[in-house]
mmCIF file of C-alpha atoms in Angstrom:
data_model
loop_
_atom_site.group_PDB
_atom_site.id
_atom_site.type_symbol
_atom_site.label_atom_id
_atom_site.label_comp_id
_atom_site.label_asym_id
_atom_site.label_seq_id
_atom_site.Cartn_x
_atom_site.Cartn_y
_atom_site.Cartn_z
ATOM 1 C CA UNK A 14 -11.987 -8.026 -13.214
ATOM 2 C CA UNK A 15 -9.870 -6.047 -10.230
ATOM 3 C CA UNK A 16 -8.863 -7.901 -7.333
ATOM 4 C CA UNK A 17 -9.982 -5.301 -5.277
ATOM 5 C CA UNK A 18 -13.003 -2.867 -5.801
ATOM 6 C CA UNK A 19 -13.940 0.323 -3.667
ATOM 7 C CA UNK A 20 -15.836 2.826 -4.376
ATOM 8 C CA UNK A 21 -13.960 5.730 -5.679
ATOM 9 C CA UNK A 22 -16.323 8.263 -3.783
ATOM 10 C CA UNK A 23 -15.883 10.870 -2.722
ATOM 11 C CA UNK A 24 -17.687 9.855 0.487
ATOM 12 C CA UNK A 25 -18.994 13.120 2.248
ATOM 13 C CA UNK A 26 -19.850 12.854 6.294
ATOM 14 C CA UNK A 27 -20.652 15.529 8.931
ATOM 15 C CA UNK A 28 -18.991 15.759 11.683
ATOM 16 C CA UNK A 29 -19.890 13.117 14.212
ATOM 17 C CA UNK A 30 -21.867 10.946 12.255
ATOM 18 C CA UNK A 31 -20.726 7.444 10.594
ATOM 19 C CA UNK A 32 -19.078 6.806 7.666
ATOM 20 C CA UNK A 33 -18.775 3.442 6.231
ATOM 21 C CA UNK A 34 -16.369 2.369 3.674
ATOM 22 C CA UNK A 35 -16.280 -1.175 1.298
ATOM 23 C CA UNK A 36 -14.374 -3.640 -0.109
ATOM 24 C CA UNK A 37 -14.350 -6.425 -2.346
ATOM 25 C CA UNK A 38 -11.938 -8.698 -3.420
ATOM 26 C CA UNK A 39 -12.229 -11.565 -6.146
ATOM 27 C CA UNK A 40 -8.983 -13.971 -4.743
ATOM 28 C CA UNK A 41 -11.012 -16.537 -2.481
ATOM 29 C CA UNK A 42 -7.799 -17.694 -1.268
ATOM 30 C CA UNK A 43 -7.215 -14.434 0.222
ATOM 31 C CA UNK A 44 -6.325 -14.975 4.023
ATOM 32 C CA UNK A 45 -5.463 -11.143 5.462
ATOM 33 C CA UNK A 46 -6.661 -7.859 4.933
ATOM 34 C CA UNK A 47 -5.878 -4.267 5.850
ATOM 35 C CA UNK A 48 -7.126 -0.682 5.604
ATOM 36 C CA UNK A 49 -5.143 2.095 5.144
ATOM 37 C CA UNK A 50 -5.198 5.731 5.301
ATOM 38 C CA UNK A 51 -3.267 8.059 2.932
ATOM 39 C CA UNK A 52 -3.675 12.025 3.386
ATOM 40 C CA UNK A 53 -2.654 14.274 0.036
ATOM 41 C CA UNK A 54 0.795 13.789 -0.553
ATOM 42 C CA UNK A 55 1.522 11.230 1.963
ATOM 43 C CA UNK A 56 2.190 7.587 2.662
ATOM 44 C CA UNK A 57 -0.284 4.660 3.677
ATOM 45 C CA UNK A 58 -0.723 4.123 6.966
ATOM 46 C CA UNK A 59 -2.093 0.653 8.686
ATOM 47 C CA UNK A 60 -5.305 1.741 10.494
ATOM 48 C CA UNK A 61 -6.594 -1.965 10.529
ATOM 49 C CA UNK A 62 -5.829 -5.610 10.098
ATOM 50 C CA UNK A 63 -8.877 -8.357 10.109
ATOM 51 C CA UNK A 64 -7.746 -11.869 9.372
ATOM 52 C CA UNK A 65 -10.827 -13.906 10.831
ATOM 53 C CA UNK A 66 -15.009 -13.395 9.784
ATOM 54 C CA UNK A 67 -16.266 -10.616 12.204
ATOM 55 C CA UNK A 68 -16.119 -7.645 13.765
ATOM 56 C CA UNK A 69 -12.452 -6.287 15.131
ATOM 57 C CA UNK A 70 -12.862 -2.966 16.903
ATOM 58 C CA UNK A 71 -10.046 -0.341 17.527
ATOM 59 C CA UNK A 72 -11.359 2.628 19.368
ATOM 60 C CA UNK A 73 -13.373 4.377 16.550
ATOM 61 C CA UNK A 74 -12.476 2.349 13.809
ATOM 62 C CA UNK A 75 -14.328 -1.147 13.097
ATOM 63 C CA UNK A 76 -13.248 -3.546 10.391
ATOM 64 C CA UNK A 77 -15.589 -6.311 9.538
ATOM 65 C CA UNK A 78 -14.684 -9.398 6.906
ATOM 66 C CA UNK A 79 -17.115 -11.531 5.317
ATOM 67 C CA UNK A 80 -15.300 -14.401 4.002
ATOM 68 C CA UNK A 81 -17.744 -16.082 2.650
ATOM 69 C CA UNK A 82 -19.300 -12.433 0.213
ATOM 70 C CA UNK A 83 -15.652 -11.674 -0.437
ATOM 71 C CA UNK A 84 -16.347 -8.381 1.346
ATOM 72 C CA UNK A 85 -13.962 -6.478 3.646
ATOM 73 C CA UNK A 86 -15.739 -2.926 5.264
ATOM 74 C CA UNK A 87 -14.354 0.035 7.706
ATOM 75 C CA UNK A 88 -16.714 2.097 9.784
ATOM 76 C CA UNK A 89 -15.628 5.271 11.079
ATOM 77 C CA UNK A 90 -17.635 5.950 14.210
ATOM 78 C CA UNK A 91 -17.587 9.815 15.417
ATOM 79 C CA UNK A 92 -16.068 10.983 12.385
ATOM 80 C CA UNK A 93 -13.785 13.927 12.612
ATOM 81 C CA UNK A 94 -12.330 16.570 9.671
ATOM 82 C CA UNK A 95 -9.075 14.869 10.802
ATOM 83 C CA UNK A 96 -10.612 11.747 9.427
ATOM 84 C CA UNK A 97 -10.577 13.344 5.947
ATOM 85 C CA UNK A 98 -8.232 11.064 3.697
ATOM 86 C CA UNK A 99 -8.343 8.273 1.043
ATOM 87 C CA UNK A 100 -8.795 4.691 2.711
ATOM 88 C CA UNK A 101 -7.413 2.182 0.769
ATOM 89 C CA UNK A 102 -8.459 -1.505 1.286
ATOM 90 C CA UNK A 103 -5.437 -4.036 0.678
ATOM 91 C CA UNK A 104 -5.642 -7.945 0.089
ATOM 92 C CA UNK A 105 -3.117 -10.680 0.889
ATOM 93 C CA UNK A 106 -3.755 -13.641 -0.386
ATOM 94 C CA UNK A 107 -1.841 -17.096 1.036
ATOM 95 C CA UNK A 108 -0.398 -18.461 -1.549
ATOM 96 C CA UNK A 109 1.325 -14.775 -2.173
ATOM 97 C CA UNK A 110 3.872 -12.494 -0.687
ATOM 98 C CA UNK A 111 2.399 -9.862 -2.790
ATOM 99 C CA UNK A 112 -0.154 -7.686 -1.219
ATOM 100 C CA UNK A 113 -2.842 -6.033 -3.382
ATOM 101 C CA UNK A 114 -4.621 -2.701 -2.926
ATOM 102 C CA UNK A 115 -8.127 -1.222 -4.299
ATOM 103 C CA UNK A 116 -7.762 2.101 -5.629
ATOM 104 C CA UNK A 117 -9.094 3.865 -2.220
ATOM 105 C CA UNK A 118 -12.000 5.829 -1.381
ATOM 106 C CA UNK A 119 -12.053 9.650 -0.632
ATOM 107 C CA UNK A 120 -13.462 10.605 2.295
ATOM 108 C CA UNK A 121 -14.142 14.044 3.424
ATOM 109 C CA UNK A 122 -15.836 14.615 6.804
ATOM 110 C CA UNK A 123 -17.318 18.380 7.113
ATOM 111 C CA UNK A 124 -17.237 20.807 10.260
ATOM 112 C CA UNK B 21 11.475 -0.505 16.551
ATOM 113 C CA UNK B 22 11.531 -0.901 13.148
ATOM 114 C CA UNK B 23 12.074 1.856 10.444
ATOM 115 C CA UNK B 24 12.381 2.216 6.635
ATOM 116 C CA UNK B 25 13.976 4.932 5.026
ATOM 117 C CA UNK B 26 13.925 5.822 1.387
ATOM 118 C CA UNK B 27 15.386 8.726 -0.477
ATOM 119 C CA UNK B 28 14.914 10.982 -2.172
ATOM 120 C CA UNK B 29 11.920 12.490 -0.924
ATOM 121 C CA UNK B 30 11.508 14.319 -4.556
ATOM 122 C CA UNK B 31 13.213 13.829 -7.782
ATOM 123 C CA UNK B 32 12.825 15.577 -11.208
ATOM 124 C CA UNK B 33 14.156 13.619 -14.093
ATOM 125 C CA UNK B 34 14.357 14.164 -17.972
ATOM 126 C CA UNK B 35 13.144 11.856 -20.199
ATOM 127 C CA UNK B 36 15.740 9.170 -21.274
ATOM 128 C CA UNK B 37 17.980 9.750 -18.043
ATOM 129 C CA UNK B 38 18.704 7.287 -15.450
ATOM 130 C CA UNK B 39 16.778 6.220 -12.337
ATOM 131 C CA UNK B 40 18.418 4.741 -8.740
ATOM 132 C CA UNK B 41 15.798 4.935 -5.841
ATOM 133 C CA UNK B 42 17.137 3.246 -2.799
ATOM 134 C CA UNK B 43 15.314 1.854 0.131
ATOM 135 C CA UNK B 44 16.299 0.648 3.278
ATOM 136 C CA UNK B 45 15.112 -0.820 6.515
ATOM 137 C CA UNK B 46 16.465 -0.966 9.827
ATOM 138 C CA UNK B 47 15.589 -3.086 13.253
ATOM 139 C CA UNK B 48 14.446 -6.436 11.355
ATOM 140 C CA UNK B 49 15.935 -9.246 9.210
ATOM 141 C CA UNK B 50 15.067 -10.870 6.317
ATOM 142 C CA UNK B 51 12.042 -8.318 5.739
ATOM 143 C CA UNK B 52 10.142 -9.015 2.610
ATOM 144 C CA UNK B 53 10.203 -5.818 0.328
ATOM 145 C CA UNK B 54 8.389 -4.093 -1.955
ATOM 146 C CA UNK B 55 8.032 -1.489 -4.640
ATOM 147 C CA UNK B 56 4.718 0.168 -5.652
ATOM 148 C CA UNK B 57 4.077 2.838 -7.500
ATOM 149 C CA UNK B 58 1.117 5.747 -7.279
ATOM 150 C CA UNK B 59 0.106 7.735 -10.279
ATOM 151 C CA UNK B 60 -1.850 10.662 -9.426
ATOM 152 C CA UNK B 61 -5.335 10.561 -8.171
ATOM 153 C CA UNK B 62 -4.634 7.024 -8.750
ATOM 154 C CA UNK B 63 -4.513 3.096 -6.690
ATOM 155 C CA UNK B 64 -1.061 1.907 -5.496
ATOM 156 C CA UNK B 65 0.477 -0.438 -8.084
ATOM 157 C CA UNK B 66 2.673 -3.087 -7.127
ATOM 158 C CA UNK B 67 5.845 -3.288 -9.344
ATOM 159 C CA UNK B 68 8.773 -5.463 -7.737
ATOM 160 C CA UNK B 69 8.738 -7.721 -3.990
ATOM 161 C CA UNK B 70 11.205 -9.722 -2.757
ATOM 162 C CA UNK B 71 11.715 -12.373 -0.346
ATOM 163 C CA UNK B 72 15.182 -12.147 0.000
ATOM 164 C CA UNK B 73 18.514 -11.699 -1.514
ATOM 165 C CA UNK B 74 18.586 -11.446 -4.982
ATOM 166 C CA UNK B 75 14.874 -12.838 -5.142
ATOM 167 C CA UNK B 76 12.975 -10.359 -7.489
ATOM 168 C CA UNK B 77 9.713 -11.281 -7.944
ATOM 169 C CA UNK B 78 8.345 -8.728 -11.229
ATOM 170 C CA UNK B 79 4.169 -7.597 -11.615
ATOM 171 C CA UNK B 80 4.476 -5.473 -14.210
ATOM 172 C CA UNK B 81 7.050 -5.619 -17.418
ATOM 173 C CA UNK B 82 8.682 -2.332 -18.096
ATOM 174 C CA UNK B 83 11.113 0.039 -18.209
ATOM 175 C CA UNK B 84 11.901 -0.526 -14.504
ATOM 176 C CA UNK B 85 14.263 -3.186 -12.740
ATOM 177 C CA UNK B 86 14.681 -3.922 -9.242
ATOM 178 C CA UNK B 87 17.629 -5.370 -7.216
ATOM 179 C CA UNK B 88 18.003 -6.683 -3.597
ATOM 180 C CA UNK B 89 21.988 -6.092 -3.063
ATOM 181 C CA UNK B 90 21.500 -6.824 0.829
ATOM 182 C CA UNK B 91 19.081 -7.966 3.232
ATOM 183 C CA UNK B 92 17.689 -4.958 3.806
ATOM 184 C CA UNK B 93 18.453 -2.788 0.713
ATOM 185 C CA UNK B 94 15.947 -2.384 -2.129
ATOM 186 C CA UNK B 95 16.745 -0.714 -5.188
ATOM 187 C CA UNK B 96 15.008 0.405 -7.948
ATOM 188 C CA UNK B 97 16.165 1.361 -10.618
ATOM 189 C CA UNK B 98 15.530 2.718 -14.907
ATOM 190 C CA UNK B 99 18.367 3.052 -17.862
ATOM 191 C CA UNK B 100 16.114 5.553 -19.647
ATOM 192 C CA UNK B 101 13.046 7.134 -17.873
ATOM 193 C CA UNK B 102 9.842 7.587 -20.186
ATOM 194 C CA UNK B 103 7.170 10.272 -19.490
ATOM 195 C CA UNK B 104 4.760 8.053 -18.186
ATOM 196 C CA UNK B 105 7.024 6.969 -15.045
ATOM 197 C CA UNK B 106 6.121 10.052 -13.152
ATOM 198 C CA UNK B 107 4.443 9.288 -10.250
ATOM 199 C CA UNK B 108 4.780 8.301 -6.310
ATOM 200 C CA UNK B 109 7.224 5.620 -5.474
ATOM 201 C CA UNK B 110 6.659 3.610 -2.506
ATOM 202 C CA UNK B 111 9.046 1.335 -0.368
ATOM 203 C CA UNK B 112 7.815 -1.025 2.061
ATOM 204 C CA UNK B 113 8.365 -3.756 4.127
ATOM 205 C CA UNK B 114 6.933 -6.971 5.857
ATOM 206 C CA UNK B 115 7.629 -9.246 8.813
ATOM 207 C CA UNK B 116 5.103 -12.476 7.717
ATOM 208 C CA UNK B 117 3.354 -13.568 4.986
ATOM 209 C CA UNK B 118 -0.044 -12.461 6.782
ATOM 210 C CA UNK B 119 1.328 -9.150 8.232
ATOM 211 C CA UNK B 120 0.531 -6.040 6.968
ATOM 212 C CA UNK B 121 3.152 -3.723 5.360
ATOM 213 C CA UNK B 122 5.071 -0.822 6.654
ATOM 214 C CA UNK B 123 5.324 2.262 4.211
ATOM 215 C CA UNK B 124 8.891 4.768 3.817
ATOM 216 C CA UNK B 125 7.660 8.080 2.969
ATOM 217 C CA UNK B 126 8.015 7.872 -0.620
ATOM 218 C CA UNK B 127 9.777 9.160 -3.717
ATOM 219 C CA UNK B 128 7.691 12.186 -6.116
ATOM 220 C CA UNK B 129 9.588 11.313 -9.580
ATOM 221 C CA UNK B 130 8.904 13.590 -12.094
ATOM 222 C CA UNK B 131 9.516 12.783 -15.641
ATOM 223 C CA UNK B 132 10.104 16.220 -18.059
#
């Protein structure tokens, strides 16, 4: 079983409209998690970090962690053609340095 | 601020030649470090952290070795590069044990 699941996609959005990405992790110990965003050819970079059950909101992004379903999601409010990347969902867990990553979803968000 | 660098940006290699990436980070101490590796059209997969000098911590046995010379120098490193080591090396660091990591811009190795 993989720590950490996403759907591979691709996830197609029009402009403007939502797009909602998951996550699912097996480690129940697992105490932080992150979401990332990697264009073509690039390096991850931290959109998000979530480390309690809720909602955290940063402008258009929302992360929202379920402890308790092992689920981790991002919504993308207002999506843009700039949003257009792979998101990649990545798991600490606390008895770990190590941090673990799903193999991203594909995102594409059409003019 | 903090900043990682890691060279080179791309690297072609034949098969059974040497590997040294180097990775290094600037405005923090006793970072923790990691390696991870990208395939194409594929996750990130975590090969080598390290919590400190000379603490290697391995996920994945193979062809690969890491070494952490210096606080804030992480090396990777092959004696004889297969085919199937091409891909997108990745060097990042980390403050805590619940903060997120902080990418370089990566190494394109490929194998011929």
């Amino acid at each position: 079983q993989k720590e950490v699941e996403q759907n591979s996609g691709p996830l197609s959005v029009p402009e403007g409209a939502i797009a909602s990405l998951n996550c699912t992790y097996s480690d129940r110990v697992s105490q932080s998690f992150f979401w990332y965003r990697q264009y073509s050819g690039k390096s991850p970079e931290l959109i998000m970090s979530i480390y309690s059950n809720g909602d955290k909101e940063d402008g258009r992004f929302t992360a929202q962690l379920n402890k308790a379903s092992q689920y981790v999601s991002l919504l993308i409010r207002d999506s843009q053609p700039s949003d257009s990347a792979t998101y990649l969902c990545a798991v600490k867990s606390r008895n770990n340095n190590d941090m673990r990553f799903g193999a991203g979803t594909r995102l594409t968000v059409k003019p | 601020s903090q900043t990682i660098h890691q060279w080179p940006a791309t690297l072609v290699q034949p098969v059974g030649s040497p590997l040294s990436l180097e990775c290094t980070v600037e405005g923090t101490s006793n970072p923790n470090l990691y390696w991870y590796r990208q395939a194409a059209g594929r996750g990130l997969q975590l090969l080598f952290y390290s919590v400190g000098i000379g603490q290697i911590s391995s996920e994945v046995p193979q062809n690969l070795s890491a070494s952490r010379p210096q606080d804030r120098q992480f090396i990777l490193s092959s004696k004889k590069l297969l085919l199937s080591d091409s891909g997108f090396y990745l060097c990042a660091w980390s403050v805590q044990e619940n903060s997120p990591l902080h990418f370089g811009n990566g190494t394109r190795l490929t194998v011929t």
